[in-house]
Short mmCIF file of C-alpha atoms and ligand atoms in Angstrom, two decimals:
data_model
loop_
_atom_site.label_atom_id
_atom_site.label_comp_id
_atom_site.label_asym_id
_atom_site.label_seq_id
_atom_site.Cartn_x
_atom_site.Cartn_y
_atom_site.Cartn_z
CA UNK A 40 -10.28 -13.26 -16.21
CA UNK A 41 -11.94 -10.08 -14.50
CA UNK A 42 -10.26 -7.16 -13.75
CA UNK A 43 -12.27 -4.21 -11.97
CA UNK A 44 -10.61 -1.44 -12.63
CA UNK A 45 -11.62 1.58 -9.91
CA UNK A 46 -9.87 5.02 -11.00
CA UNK A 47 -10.82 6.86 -8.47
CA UNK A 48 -10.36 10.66 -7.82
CA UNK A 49 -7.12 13.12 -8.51
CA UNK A 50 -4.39 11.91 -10.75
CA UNK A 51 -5.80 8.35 -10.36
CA UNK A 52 -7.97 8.57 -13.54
CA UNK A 53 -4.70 9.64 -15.09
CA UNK A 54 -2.41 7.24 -14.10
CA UNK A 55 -4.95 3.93 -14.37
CA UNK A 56 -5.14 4.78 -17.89
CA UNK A 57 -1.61 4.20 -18.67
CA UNK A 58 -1.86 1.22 -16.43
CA UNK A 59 -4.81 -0.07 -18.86
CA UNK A 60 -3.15 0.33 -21.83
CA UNK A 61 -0.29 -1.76 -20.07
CA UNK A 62 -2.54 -4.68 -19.69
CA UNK A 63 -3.74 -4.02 -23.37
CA UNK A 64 -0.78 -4.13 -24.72
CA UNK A 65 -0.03 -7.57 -23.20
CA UNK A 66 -2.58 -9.54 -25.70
CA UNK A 67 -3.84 -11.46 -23.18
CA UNK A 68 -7.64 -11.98 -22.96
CA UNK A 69 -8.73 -9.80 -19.89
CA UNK A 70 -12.55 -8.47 -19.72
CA UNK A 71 -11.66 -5.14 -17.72
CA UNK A 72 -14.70 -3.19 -16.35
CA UNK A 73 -14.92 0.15 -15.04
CA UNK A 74 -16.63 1.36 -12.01
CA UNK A 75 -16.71 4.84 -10.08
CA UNK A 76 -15.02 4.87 -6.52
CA UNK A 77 -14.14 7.39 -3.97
CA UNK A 78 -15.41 10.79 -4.76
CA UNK A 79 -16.20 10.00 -7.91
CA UNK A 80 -18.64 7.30 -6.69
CA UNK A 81 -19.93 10.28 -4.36
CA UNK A 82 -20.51 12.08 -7.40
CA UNK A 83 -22.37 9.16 -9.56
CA UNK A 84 -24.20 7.83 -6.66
CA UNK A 85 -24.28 9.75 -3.64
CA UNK A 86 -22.05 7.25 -2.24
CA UNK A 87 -17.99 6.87 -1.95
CA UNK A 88 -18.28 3.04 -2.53
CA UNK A 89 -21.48 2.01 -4.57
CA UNK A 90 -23.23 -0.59 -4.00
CA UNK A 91 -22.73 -1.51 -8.21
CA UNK A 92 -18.76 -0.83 -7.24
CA UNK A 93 -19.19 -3.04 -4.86
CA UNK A 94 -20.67 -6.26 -6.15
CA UNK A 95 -18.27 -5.85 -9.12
CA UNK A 96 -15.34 -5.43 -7.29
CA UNK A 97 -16.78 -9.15 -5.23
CA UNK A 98 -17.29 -10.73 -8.77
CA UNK A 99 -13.89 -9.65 -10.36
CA UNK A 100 -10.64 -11.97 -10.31
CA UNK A 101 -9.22 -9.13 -9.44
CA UNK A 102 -8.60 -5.38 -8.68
CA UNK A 103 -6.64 -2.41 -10.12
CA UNK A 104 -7.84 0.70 -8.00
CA UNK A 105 -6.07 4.21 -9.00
CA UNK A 106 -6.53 6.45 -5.61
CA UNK A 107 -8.88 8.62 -3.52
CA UNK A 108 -9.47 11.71 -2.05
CA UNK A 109 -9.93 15.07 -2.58
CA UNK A 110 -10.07 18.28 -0.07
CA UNK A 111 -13.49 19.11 -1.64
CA UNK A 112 -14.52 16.59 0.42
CA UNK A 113 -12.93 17.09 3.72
CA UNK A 114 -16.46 18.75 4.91
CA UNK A 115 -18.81 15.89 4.22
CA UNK A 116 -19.44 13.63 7.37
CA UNK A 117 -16.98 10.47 7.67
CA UNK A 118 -18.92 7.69 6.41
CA UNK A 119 -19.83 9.79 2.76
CA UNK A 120 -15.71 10.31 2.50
CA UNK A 121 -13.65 9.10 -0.30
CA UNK A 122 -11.53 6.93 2.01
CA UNK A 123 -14.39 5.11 3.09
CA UNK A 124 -14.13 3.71 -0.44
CA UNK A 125 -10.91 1.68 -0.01
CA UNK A 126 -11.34 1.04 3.45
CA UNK A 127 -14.76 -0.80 3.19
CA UNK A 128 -13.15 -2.43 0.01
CA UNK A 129 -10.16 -3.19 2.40
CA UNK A 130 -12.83 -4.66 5.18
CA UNK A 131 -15.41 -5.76 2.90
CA UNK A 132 -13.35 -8.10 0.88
CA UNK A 133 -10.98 -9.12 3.65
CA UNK A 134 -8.22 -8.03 1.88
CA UNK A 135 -6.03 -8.34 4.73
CA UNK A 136 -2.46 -8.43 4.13
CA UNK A 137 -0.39 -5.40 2.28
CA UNK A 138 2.79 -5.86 0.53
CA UNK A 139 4.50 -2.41 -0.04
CA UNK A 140 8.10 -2.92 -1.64
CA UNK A 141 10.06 -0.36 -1.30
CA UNK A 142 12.55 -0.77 -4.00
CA UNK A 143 15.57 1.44 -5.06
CA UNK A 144 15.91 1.41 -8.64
CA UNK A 145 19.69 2.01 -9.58
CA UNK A 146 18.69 5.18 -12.17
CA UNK A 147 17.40 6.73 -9.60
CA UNK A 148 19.36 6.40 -6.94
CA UNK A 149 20.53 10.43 -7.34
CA UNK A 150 16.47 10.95 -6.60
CA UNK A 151 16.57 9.70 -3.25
CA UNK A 152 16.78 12.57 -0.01
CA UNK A 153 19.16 10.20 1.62
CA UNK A 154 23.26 9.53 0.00
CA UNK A 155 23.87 6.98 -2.22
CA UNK A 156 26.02 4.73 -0.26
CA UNK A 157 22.67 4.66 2.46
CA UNK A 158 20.06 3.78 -0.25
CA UNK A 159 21.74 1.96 -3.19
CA UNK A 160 20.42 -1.51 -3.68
CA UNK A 161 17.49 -0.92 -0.99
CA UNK A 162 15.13 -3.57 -1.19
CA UNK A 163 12.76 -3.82 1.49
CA UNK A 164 8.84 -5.20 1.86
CA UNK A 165 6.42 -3.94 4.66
CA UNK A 166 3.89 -5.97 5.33
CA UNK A 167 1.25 -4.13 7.14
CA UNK A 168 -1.81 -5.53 8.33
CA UNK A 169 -5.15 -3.66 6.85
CA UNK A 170 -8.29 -4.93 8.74
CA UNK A 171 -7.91 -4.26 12.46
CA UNK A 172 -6.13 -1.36 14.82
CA UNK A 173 -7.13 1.71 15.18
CA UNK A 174 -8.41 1.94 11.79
CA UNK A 175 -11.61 0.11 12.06
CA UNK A 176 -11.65 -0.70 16.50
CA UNK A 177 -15.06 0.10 18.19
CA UNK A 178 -16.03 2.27 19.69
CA UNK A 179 -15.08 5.24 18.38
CA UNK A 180 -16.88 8.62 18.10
CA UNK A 181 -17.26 12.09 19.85
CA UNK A 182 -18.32 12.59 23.08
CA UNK A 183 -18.22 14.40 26.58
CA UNK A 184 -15.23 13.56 28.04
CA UNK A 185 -16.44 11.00 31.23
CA UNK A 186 -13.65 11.79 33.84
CA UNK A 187 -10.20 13.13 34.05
CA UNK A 188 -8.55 16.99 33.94
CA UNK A 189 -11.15 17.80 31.12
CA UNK A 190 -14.16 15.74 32.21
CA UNK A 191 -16.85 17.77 30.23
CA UNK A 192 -15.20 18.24 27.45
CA UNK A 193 -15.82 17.37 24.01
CA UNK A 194 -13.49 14.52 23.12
CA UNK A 195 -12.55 12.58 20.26
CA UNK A 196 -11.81 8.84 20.75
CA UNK A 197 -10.54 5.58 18.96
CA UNK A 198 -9.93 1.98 19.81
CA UNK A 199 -6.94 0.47 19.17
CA UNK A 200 -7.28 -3.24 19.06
CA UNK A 201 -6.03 -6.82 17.59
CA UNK A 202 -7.12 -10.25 18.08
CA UNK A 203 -5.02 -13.30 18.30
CA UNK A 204 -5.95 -14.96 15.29
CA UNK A 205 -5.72 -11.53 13.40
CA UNK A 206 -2.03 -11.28 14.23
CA UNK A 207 -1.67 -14.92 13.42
CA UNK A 208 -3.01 -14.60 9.94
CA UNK A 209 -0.59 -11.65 9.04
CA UNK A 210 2.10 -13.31 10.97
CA UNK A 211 2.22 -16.29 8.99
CA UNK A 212 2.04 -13.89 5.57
CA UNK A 213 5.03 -12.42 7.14
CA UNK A 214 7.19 -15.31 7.78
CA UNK A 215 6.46 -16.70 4.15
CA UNK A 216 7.32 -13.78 2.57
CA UNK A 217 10.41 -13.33 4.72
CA UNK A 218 11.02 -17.32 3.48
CA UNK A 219 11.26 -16.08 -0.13
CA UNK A 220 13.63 -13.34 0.64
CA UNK A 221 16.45 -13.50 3.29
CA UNK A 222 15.11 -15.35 6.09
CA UNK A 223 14.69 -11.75 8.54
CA UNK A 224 11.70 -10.44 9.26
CA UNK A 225 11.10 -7.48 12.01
CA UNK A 226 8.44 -7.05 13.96
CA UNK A 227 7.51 -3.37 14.61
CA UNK A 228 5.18 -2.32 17.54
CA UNK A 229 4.80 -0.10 20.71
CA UNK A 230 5.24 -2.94 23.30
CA UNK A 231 6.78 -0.81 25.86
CA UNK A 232 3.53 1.13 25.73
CA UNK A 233 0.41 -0.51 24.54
CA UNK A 234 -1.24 -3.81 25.65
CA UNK A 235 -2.13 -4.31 21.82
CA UNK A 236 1.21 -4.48 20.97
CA UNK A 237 2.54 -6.75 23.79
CA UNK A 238 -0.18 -9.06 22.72
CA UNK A 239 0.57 -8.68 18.70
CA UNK A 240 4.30 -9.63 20.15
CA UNK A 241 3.98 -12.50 21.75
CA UNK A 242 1.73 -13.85 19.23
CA UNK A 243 4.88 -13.27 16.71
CA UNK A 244 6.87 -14.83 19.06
CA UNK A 245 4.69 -18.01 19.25
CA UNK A 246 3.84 -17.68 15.64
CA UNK A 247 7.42 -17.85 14.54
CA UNK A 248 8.10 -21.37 16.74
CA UNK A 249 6.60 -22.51 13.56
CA UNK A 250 9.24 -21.16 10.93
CA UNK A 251 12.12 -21.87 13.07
CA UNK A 252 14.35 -20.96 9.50
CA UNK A 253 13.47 -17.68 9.83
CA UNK A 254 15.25 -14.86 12.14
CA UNK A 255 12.37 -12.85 14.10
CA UNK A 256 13.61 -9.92 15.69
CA UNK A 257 11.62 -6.84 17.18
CA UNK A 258 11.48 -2.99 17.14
CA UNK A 259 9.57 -0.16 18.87
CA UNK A 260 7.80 1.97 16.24
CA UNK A 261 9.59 5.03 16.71
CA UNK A 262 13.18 3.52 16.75
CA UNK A 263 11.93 1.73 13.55
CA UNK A 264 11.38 5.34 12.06
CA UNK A 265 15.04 6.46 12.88
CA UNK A 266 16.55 3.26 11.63
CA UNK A 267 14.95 3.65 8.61
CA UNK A 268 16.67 6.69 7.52
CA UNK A 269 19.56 5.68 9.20
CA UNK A 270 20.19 2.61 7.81
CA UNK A 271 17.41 1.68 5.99
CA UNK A 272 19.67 -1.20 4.82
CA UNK A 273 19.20 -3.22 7.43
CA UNK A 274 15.82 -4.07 7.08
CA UNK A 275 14.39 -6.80 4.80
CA UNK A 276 10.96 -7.98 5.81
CA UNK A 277 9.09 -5.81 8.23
CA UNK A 278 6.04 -6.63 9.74
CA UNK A 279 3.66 -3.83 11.78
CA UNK A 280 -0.19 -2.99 12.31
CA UNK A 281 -2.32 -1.35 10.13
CA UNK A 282 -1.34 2.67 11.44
CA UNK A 283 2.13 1.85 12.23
CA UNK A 284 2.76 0.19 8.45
CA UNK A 285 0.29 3.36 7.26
CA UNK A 286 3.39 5.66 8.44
CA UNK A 287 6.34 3.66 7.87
CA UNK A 288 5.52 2.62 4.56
CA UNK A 289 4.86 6.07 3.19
CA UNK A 290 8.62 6.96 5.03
CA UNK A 291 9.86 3.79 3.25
CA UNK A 292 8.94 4.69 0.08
CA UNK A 293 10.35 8.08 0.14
CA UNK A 294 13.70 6.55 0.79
CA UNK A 295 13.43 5.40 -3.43
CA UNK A 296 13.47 9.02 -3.92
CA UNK A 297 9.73 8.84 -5.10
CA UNK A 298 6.19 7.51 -3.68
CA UNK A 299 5.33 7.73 -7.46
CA UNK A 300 7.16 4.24 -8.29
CA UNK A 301 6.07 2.04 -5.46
CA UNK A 302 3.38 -0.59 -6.20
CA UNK A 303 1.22 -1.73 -3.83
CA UNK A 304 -0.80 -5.46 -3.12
CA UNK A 305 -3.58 -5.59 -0.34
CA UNK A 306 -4.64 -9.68 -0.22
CA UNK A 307 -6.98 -11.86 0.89
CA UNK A 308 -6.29 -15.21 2.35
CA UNK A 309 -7.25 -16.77 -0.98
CA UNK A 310 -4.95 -14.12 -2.67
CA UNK A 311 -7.43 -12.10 -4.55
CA UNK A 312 -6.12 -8.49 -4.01
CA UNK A 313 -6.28 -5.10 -4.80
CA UNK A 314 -3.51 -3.21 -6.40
CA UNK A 315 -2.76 0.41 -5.98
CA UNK A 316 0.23 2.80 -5.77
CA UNK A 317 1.46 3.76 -2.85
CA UNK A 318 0.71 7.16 -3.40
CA UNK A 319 -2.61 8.99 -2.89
CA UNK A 320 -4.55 11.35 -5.31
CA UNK A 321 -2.42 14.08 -4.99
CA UNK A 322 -5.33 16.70 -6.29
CA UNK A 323 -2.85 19.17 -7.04
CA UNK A 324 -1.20 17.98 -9.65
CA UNK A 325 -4.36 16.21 -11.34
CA UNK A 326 -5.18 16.81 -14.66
CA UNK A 327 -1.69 18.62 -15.19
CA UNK A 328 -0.88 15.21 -17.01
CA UNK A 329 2.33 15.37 -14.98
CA UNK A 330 1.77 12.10 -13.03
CA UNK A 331 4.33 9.53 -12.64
CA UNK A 332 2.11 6.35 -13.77
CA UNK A 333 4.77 3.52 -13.24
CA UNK A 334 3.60 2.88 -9.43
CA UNK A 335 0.34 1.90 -11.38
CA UNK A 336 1.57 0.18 -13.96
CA UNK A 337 4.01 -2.22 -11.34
CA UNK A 338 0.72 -2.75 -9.62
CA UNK A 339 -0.87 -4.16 -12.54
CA UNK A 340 2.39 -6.14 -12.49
CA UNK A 341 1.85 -6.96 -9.37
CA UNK A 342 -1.48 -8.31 -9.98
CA UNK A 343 -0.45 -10.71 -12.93
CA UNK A 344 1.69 -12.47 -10.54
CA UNK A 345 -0.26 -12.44 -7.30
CA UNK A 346 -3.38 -12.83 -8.06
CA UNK A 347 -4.20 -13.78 -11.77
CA UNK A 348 -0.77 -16.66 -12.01
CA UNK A 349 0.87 -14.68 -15.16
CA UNK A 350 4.52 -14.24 -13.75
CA UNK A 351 5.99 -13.94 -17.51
CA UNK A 352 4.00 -11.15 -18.08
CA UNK A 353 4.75 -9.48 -14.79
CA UNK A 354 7.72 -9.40 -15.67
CA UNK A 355 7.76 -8.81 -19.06
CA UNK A 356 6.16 -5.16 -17.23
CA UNK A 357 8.61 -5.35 -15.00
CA UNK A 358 11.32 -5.66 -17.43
CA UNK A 359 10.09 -2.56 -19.47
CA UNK A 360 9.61 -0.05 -16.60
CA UNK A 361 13.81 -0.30 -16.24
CA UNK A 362 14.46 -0.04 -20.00
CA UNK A 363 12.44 3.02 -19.85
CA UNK A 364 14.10 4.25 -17.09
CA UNK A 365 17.98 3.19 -18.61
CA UNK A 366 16.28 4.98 -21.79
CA UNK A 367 16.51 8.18 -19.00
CA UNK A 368 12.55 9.25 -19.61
CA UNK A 369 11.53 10.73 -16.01
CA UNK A 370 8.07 12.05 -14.72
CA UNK A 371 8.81 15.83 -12.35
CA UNK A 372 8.70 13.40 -9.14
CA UNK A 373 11.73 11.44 -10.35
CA UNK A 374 13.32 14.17 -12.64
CA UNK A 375 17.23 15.29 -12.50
CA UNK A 376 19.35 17.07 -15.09
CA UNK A 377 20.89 15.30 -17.33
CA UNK A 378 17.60 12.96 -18.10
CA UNK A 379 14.63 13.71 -20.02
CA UNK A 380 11.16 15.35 -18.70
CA UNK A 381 8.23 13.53 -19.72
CA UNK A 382 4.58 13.83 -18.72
CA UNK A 383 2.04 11.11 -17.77
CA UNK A 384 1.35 9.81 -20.98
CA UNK A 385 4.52 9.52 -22.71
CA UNK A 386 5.51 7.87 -19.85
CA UNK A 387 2.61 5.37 -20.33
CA UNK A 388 3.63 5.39 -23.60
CA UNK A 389 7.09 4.51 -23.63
CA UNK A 390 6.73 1.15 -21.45
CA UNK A 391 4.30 -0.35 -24.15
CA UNK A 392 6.54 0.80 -26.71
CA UNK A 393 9.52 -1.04 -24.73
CA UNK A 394 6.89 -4.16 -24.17
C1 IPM B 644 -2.90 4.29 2.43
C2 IPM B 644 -3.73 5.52 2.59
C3 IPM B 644 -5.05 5.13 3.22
C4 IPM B 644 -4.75 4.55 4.58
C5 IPM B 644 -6.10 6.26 3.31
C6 IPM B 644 -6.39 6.86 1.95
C7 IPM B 644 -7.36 5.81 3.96
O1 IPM B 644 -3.04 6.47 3.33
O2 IPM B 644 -3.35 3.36 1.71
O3 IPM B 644 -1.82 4.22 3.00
O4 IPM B 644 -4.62 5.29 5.57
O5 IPM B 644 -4.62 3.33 4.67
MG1 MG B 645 -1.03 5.93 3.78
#
């Protein structure tokens, strides 16, 4: 089995180390290979996602990706970007579907912004949809405003837009993943609003006359954002567009008290995927080997059991993440008295040693 294993920029370098030596430390018979992406690619080859990146990522079973981005960047025209890099992965590869758990782990439970009693035993999965909307809709671009108050103008404008069969295909991820769990699954969307959304909801609507064992209910994007802080409880399995699930699932994960332990799955329909963390580069901590690595590593976990069929490993990963955190080791992200500071690599460190 192939694993591509993309870095990236920032602490991703950092933290997809730890990850690696994970997988090592398994003593399974992986062939992992190394390419540069994001502004690192930039750097090698003039380009955020080379060509070479490319063709391996196509070839490889699958992917572990660390992140992208850097404000060095910010002035270089869109398409040389380090986001390009996991978008056109995203696009390129079809990689369609996003699973973002956003789990509360018990030990950290005093991490979280929100009380106790409104977080313990959180356990929710966002699937957001990662090919269409906003993200990628044509046309897009700069222009002279056409008509209206500030005809003349320069303007900035993007397309917002979903097929039929697009929503279909990440509907029906949805409701399978919602038949695994507890049988809910929300819809999120801006139907009172946008004609995208009233036609991504009543395509869930028709979708879900096929899994008739599953409860489909709906919410508008911005009550979604207040329920989730206010009881964040109450959702299980939520379904939303690709800049709606951008939002919500960076809001969800805060509500574990850290973006640093949330793994991340983007798949295809065959379910060859990409795993990340949540998280981005965060440049300003990179290279301060302060990095919380165990979003990374639960993506490689991730990856065993989604795309390369080695559930006892998973969770043999799995399983050593929460000894190390019962063992009270914490990165700064996670960190409250009474436990122990540890940096990037010790952290790393300490799950192989409880593998
Ligand atoms: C994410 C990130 C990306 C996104 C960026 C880096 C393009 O925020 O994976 O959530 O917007 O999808
Ligand atoms: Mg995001």
């Amino acid at each position: 089995m192939k694993i591509a294993v993309l870095p990236g920029d920032g602490i991703g370098p950092e933290i997809v180390a730890e990850a690696v030596n994970v997988l090592n430390a398994l003593g399974e018979s992986f062939t992992l290979e190394e390419a540069p992406v994001g502004g690192a690619g930039y750097e090698a080859q003039g380009h955020p996602l080379p060509d070479s990146t490319l063709a391996l990522a196509k070839a490889a079973d699958a992917i572990l990706f660390g992140a992208v981005g850097d404000w060095k960047y910010d002035s270089l025209e869109r398409a040389l970007r380090p986001e390009q890099a996991i978008l056109g992965l995203r696009k390129h590869l079809q990689l369609f579907a996003n699973f973002r758990p956003a789990i509360l782990y018990k030990e950290l439970a005093g991490a979280s912004s929100l009380k106790p009693e409104i977080v313990s035993g959180l356990d929710i999965l966002i699937v957001r949809e990662l090919n269409g909307d906003i993200y990628f809709g044509q046309p897009r671009g700069v222009r002279e405003a056409p008509d209206g108050p500030f005809a003349g103008a320069r303007e900035g404008f993007d397309t917002m837009r979903y097929s039929v069969p697009e929503v279909q295909r990440i509907a029906h991820v949805a409701f399978q993943a919602a038949q695994k769990r507890s049988r809910k699954l929300t819809s999120v969307d801006k139907s009172n609003v946008l004609e995208t959304s009233q036609l991504w909801r009543d395509t869930m609507i028709d979708v879900s006359k096929q899994y008739p064992d599953v409860e489909l209910s709906h919410m508008y994007v911005d009550n979604a954002a207040m329920q989730l802080v206010k009881a964040p409880k109450s959702f299980d399995v939520v379904v939303t567009g690709n800049m709606f699930g951008d939002i919500l699932s960076d809001q969800a994960a805060m509500l574990t008290g850290s973006i640093g332990m949330l793994p991340s799955a983007s798949l295809d329909k065959a379910n060859k995927g990409l795993y990340e963390p949540s998280h981005g580069s965060a440049p300003d901590i990179a290279g301060k080997g302060i990095a919380n690595p165990l979003a990374t590593i639960l993506s490689a976990a991730m990856m065993l059991r989604y795309s390369l069929g080695k559930t006892e490993q998973a969770d043999r990963i799995e399983t050593a993440v929460k000894k190390v955190l019962a063992q009270g080791l914490r990165t700064p992200d996670i960190w409250e008295a009474g436990t122990q500071k540890v940096g990037t690599r010790e952290m790393g460190a300490a799950v192989v040693a409880a593998l």
